[in-house]
Short mmCIF file of C-alpha atoms (C1' of nucleotides) in Angstrom, two decimals:
data_model
loop_
_atom_site.label_atom_id
_atom_site.label_comp_id
_atom_site.label_asym_id
_atom_site.label_seq_id
_atom_site.Cartn_x
_atom_site.Cartn_y
_atom_site.Cartn_z
CA MET A 1 -12.38 -2.64 13.31
CA THR A 2 -13.28 -2.31 9.56
CA GLY A 3 -10.29 -0.12 9.20
CA ASN A 4 -11.56 3.06 7.61
CA GLY A 5 -11.07 4.75 10.86
CA LEU A 6 -13.67 7.40 10.34
CA GLU A 7 -16.69 7.56 12.39
CA GLN A 8 -19.88 6.98 10.35
CA PRO A 9 -21.48 10.42 10.37
CA SER A 10 -24.04 9.96 13.09
CA SER A 11 -25.50 13.04 11.64
CA PRO A 12 -27.85 12.51 8.67
CA GLY A 13 -26.83 13.29 5.15
CA GLU A 14 -23.39 14.88 4.87
CA GLY A 15 -23.97 17.33 7.78
CA GLY A 16 -21.11 19.44 8.93
CA ARG A 17 -17.55 18.80 9.63
CA GLU A 18 -15.95 17.98 12.86
CA GLY A 19 -15.91 20.27 15.82
CA ALA A 20 -12.94 22.54 16.32
CA GLU A 21 -9.79 21.76 14.42
CA PRO A 22 -6.76 21.13 16.66
CA PRO A 23 -4.71 24.21 17.04
CA PRO A 24 -2.11 24.67 14.11
CA GLY A 25 1.50 23.77 15.02
CA PRO A 26 4.56 22.13 13.92
CA THR A 27 4.33 18.44 12.90
CA PRO A 28 2.26 16.67 15.53
CA ARG A 29 4.20 13.77 17.06
CA GLU A 30 2.26 11.49 19.22
CA ASP A 31 -1.09 12.94 18.03
CA THR A 32 -3.05 11.17 15.55
CA ALA A 33 -4.71 13.49 13.13
CA LEU A 34 -7.77 11.17 13.16
CA PRO A 35 -9.15 8.99 15.76
CA VAL A 36 -8.64 5.34 14.71
CA ARG A 37 -11.97 3.76 15.81
CA THR A 38 -13.45 0.38 15.63
CA PHE A 39 -16.33 -0.23 13.47
CA ALA A 40 -18.97 -2.90 13.85
CA SER A 41 -19.00 -3.56 10.11
CA PRO A 42 -17.27 -2.74 6.78
CA PRO A 43 -18.70 0.37 5.03
CA SER A 44 -20.89 0.09 2.00
CA LEU A 45 -19.12 1.11 -1.38
CA ASP A 46 -20.78 4.42 -1.24
CA ALA A 47 -19.78 5.05 2.39
CA ALA A 48 -16.26 3.97 1.46
CA ARG A 49 -16.09 6.49 -1.35
CA ARG A 50 -17.44 9.14 0.90
CA ILE A 51 -14.81 8.41 3.59
CA GLN A 52 -12.14 8.47 0.89
CA ARG A 53 -13.07 11.90 -0.24
CA VAL A 54 -12.96 13.22 3.20
CA LEU A 55 -9.44 11.69 3.84
CA ALA A 56 -8.13 12.94 0.45
CA ALA A 57 -8.59 16.52 1.69
CA ARG A 58 -6.23 15.75 4.63
CA VAL A 59 -3.27 14.37 2.57
CA ILE A 60 -0.10 16.31 3.09
CA ARG A 61 2.27 16.13 0.20
CA GLU A 62 5.25 17.77 2.02
CA ASP A 63 7.99 16.31 4.05
CA ARG A 64 7.02 16.18 7.76
CA LEU A 65 9.21 13.39 8.99
CA PRO A 66 9.84 12.82 12.68
CA ARG A 67 13.51 12.34 11.98
CA SER A 68 15.59 12.86 8.84
CA PRO A 69 17.31 11.02 7.72
CA PRO A 70 14.84 8.41 8.90
CA GLN A 71 16.13 5.63 11.24
CA LEU A 72 13.32 3.23 11.07
CA ILE A 73 11.49 2.33 7.81
CA ALA A 74 8.52 0.02 7.95
CA GLY A 75 6.99 -2.06 5.08
CA ALA A 76 3.44 -3.24 5.16
CA ASP A 77 1.89 -6.04 2.92
CA ALA A 78 -0.78 -8.72 3.02
CA ALA A 79 -1.44 -12.15 1.78
CA TYR A 80 -4.63 -14.18 1.34
CA SER A 81 -5.68 -17.69 2.26
CA ARG A 82 -6.15 -19.87 -0.89
CA ASP A 83 -9.83 -19.86 -0.52
CA GLY A 84 -9.71 -16.10 -0.23
CA THR A 85 -11.65 -15.95 3.05
CA GLN A 86 -8.84 -14.90 5.33
CA VAL A 87 -6.25 -11.99 4.91
CA TYR A 88 -2.96 -11.86 6.79
CA GLY A 89 -1.22 -8.53 7.28
CA ALA A 90 2.41 -7.91 8.20
CA VAL A 91 4.47 -4.89 9.16
CA ALA A 92 8.29 -5.28 9.14
CA VAL A 93 10.42 -2.47 10.59
CA LEU A 94 13.94 -2.06 9.30
CA HIS A 95 16.75 -0.02 10.60
CA CYS A 96 18.51 2.48 8.39
CA PRO A 97 20.62 2.61 6.46
CA ASP A 98 21.73 -0.92 6.96
CA LEU A 99 18.17 -2.26 6.57
CA CYS A 100 18.49 -4.69 9.43
CA PRO A 101 15.07 -6.10 10.60
CA VAL A 102 14.29 -4.75 14.21
CA ASP A 103 10.66 -5.60 14.53
CA VAL A 104 7.83 -7.34 12.91
CA GLN A 105 4.13 -8.13 13.60
CA CYS A 106 1.46 -10.08 11.80
CA ALA A 107 -2.23 -10.23 12.09
CA GLU A 108 -5.16 -12.22 10.65
CA ARG A 109 -8.74 -11.30 9.76
CA PRO A 110 -11.54 -12.58 7.70
CA VAL A 111 -11.81 -10.78 4.33
CA GLU A 112 -14.75 -8.36 4.62
CA PHE A 113 -14.46 -6.10 1.80
CA PRO A 114 -14.35 -6.98 -2.03
CA TYR A 115 -11.51 -6.10 -4.23
CA VAL A 116 -12.67 -2.96 -5.92
CA PRO A 117 -9.91 -0.97 -7.78
CA GLY A 118 -9.79 2.34 -6.08
CA LEU A 119 -11.08 1.10 -2.62
CA PHE A 120 -8.24 -1.14 -1.92
CA ALA A 121 -7.72 0.54 1.54
CA PHE A 122 -10.80 -0.80 2.83
CA ARG A 123 -9.83 -4.32 1.96
CA GLU A 124 -6.25 -4.49 3.28
CA GLY A 125 -6.23 -1.46 5.62
CA PRO A 126 -7.99 -3.21 8.62
CA VAL A 127 -5.47 -6.03 9.01
CA LEU A 128 -2.48 -3.92 8.36
CA LEU A 129 -3.69 -1.61 11.25
CA ASP A 130 -4.08 -4.63 13.47
CA ALA A 131 -0.46 -5.68 12.79
CA TRP A 132 0.85 -2.00 13.16
CA LYS A 133 -0.67 -1.61 16.64
CA GLN A 134 1.30 -4.52 17.91
CA LEU A 135 4.59 -2.93 17.01
CA ALA A 136 6.99 -2.10 19.84
CA THR A 137 8.75 0.55 17.71
CA ARG A 138 7.55 3.64 16.08
CA PRO A 139 8.69 3.81 12.44
CA ASP A 140 9.59 7.13 10.92
CA ILE A 141 8.12 5.98 7.54
CA VAL A 142 5.88 3.23 6.20
CA ILE A 143 6.01 1.88 2.72
CA LEU A 144 2.72 0.19 1.56
CA HIS A 145 2.20 -2.14 -1.36
CA GLY A 146 -0.18 -0.08 -3.31
CA HIS A 147 -0.84 3.51 -4.39
CA GLY A 148 -0.68 6.82 -2.46
CA THR A 149 -1.74 9.77 -4.46
CA ILE A 150 -1.62 7.92 -7.88
CA HIS A 151 -5.38 7.33 -7.43
CA PRO A 152 -8.41 8.62 -8.96
CA GLU A 153 -9.43 10.36 -5.64
CA GLY A 154 -5.91 11.08 -4.67
CA CYS A 155 -6.11 8.81 -1.67
CA GLY A 156 -4.90 5.16 -2.16
CA LEU A 157 -3.98 2.71 0.54
CA ALA A 158 -0.72 4.59 1.48
CA SER A 159 -2.53 7.92 1.92
CA HIS A 160 -5.37 6.33 3.96
CA LEU A 161 -3.22 4.51 6.26
CA GLY A 162 -0.77 7.32 6.47
CA ILE A 163 -3.47 9.66 7.58
CA LEU A 164 -5.09 7.31 10.15
CA LEU A 165 -1.77 6.59 11.64
CA ASP A 166 -0.38 10.10 11.09
CA VAL A 167 2.84 8.56 9.93
CA PRO A 168 4.78 9.54 6.73
CA ALA A 169 3.70 6.86 4.20
CA ILE A 170 4.81 6.02 0.66
CA GLY A 171 2.95 3.95 -1.86
CA VAL A 172 4.83 1.48 -4.08
CA ALA A 173 2.80 -0.32 -6.77
CA GLU A 174 3.63 -2.71 -9.66
CA ARG A 175 1.21 -1.12 -12.05
CA PRO A 176 -0.61 2.16 -12.56
CA LEU A 177 -4.09 2.85 -11.50
CA GLY A 178 -6.39 5.04 -13.57
CA THR A 179 -3.39 6.17 -15.71
CA VAL A 180 -1.50 4.99 -18.65
CA ALA A 181 1.77 3.01 -17.97
CA VAL A 182 4.81 5.28 -18.66
CA THR A 183 8.31 3.97 -19.13
CA PRO A 184 11.35 5.53 -17.44
CA GLY A 185 14.97 5.13 -18.91
CA SER A 186 16.58 1.79 -18.68
CA ALA A 187 18.99 2.71 -15.90
CA ARG A 188 18.46 2.23 -12.26
CA GLY A 189 17.22 5.53 -10.78
CA ASP A 190 15.55 6.69 -13.88
CA THR A 191 11.94 8.23 -13.28
CA THR A 192 8.98 9.47 -15.40
CA PRO A 193 6.35 11.48 -13.81
CA VAL A 194 2.71 10.24 -13.72
CA HIS A 195 0.19 12.90 -14.24
CA ILE A 196 -3.34 12.95 -13.00
CA GLY A 197 -5.03 16.02 -14.55
CA ASP A 198 -2.62 18.85 -14.22
CA ARG A 199 -0.83 17.39 -11.23
CA VAL A 200 2.15 15.11 -10.88
CA ALA A 201 0.66 12.40 -8.63
CA GLY A 202 3.70 10.28 -8.62
CA CYS A 203 6.21 8.68 -10.86
CA ALA A 204 7.45 5.44 -12.43
CA VAL A 205 10.75 4.49 -11.05
CA ARG A 206 13.34 1.95 -12.49
CA THR A 207 14.74 0.43 -9.30
CA ARG A 208 16.84 -2.03 -11.14
CA ALA A 209 18.12 -2.08 -14.75
CA GLY A 210 16.37 -4.66 -16.92
CA VAL A 211 13.30 -4.97 -14.62
CA ARG A 212 9.95 -3.43 -14.94
CA GLU A 213 9.37 -0.09 -13.38
CA VAL A 214 7.30 0.41 -10.09
CA TYR A 215 4.94 3.21 -9.33
CA VAL A 216 5.81 5.46 -6.49
CA SER A 217 3.58 8.19 -5.02
CA PRO A 218 3.51 10.00 -1.79
CA GLY A 219 0.90 8.65 0.75
CA HIS A 220 1.16 11.29 3.35
CA ARG A 221 3.53 13.68 5.17
CA ILE A 222 6.29 13.13 2.42
CA SER A 223 7.11 14.73 -0.93
CA LEU A 224 7.32 12.91 -4.18
CA GLU A 225 11.01 13.59 -4.26
CA THR A 226 11.71 12.21 -0.83
CA ALA A 227 9.49 9.26 -1.51
CA VAL A 228 11.43 8.32 -4.60
CA HIS A 229 14.75 8.89 -2.81
CA ILE A 230 13.62 6.42 0.09
CA VAL A 231 12.48 3.79 -2.39
CA LEU A 232 15.66 3.91 -4.36
CA ALA A 233 17.59 3.78 -1.11
CA THR A 234 15.83 0.65 0.09
CA ALA A 235 15.56 -1.06 -3.27
CA SER A 236 18.82 -1.87 -4.95
CA ARG A 237 19.25 -5.61 -5.16
CA TYR A 238 15.56 -6.32 -5.89
CA ARG A 239 12.68 -4.46 -7.71
CA MET A 240 10.71 -3.83 -4.64
CA PRO A 241 12.02 -1.98 -1.55
CA GLU A 242 13.38 -4.27 1.19
CA PRO A 243 10.82 -3.27 3.83
CA LEU A 244 8.04 -4.34 1.38
CA ARG A 245 9.68 -7.68 0.65
CA ALA A 246 10.24 -8.34 4.37
CA ALA A 247 6.66 -7.59 5.14
CA HIS A 248 5.42 -9.86 2.23
CA ARG A 249 7.56 -12.69 3.50
CA HIS A 250 6.14 -12.38 6.90
CA ALA A 251 2.52 -12.10 5.72
CA VAL A 252 3.02 -15.43 3.75
CA GLU A 253 4.82 -17.06 6.67
CA CYS A 254 1.87 -16.02 8.94
CA ARG A 255 -0.57 -17.69 6.62
CA ALA A 256 1.39 -20.94 6.71
CA LYS A 257 1.69 -20.93 10.36
CA THR A 258 -1.89 -20.25 10.91
CA ARG A 259 -2.49 -23.44 8.94
CA LYS A 260 -5.54 -22.20 6.85
CA GLU A 261 -3.86 -22.09 3.41
"C1'" DG B 1 -22.32 -0.95 -24.78
"C1'" DC B 2 -17.06 -1.80 -24.22
"C1'" DG B 3 -12.77 -1.57 -22.07
"C1'" DA B 4 -10.02 -0.55 -17.94
"C1'" DC B 5 -9.11 -2.00 -13.34
"C1'" DA B 6 -3.40 -1.15 -7.07
"C1'" DG B 7 -3.73 -6.38 -4.57
"C1'" DA C 1 -4.21 -11.73 -4.44
"C1'" DT C 2 -4.40 -16.99 -5.87
"C1'" DC C 3 -4.39 -21.34 -8.92
"C1'" DT C 4 0.93 -23.69 -10.51
"C1'" DT C 5 6.83 -26.66 -12.28
"C1'" DG C 6 9.80 -26.24 -14.72
"C1'" DT C 7 12.75 -23.71 -17.34
"C1'" DC C 8 15.51 -20.34 -19.96
"C1'" DG C 9 18.93 -16.93 -18.95
"C1'" DC C 10 22.19 -13.64 -16.59
#
DNA sequence: GCGACAG
DNA sequence: ATCTTGTCGC
C-alpha cells in the first residue's frame, strides 16, 4: 500500500462524499473509521494534499481513549538506508506506567514518496502501517515522531495515522512546522502554546531542564492537555518519550540487520 | 524573487 | 533522514 489509506476517488473531480456515515455512537472500538486500503502506487503531490484535507476534517481533538489511564503506549519511528532508497519502520509497545517493552515490530519498504514538508505522512506512513499490522497487542495510544495538528492543514503524520488506525495518536517533533519556534520556561514540565491562526494547535514542552523543547500536538482522539501529560509521563530521563526512543532504536537495528545500510 | 521547510 | 570522531561538560 502507499499508505494514505484513502481510496482514490473513482468518481471524477471531487464528486460527493462517502455513502452513509456509520451510526453515531460512543467511541468505536474495533471499528476503523476509514478502511485502510492498499494502493498500487503513491499519490501525486496534488492527490496527497487532497487526501490530507479530507482527513483533516476527521481529526478529533478530544480524549477518546479505550482505557484510561492507558496501559499500553506505542512509539513509531523510521530510519533510512544510507543511500536513501529504503525506509525501515518500527513500532514499539511499552507497558504503563513502568514503560517495560512488551511488543515490537519492524518493516522495510522502498522509499516511494519525496520529503515534502507538510506531506511527511505519505513518506513514512506506509512503512509504519506495515509494522503496526504485525503487532500482537493493541496499544491504547501511539506516539509518532512528527506533528499532529501543528501542521498547515491541521493533519500531520500523527493525525493521519491516528485516523487510519482509529487509534489515539500524539505527535512529538523536534522543531515547529509552519510556525515560529517558541521557548517554554527552563524547568521540566514548562509549556508554551503554539498557535496556528486563532487556534492552539499544540505546544512546546520542556521534557528536561537544560535541553531543547519538543513540539507536542494531538494527532487524533486525544486532547492537547492529555497529550502533554502522556509525553511528560513517558519522557523524564531523556528529551524524547521512551516509546519513541525504543521505536527509533529498533528501526535502526532493523536497517542494520537487513544489511542494506 | 527570497526565505522557510516535521524527518 | 543521512554523511561523520572526537570532544567538552555535567
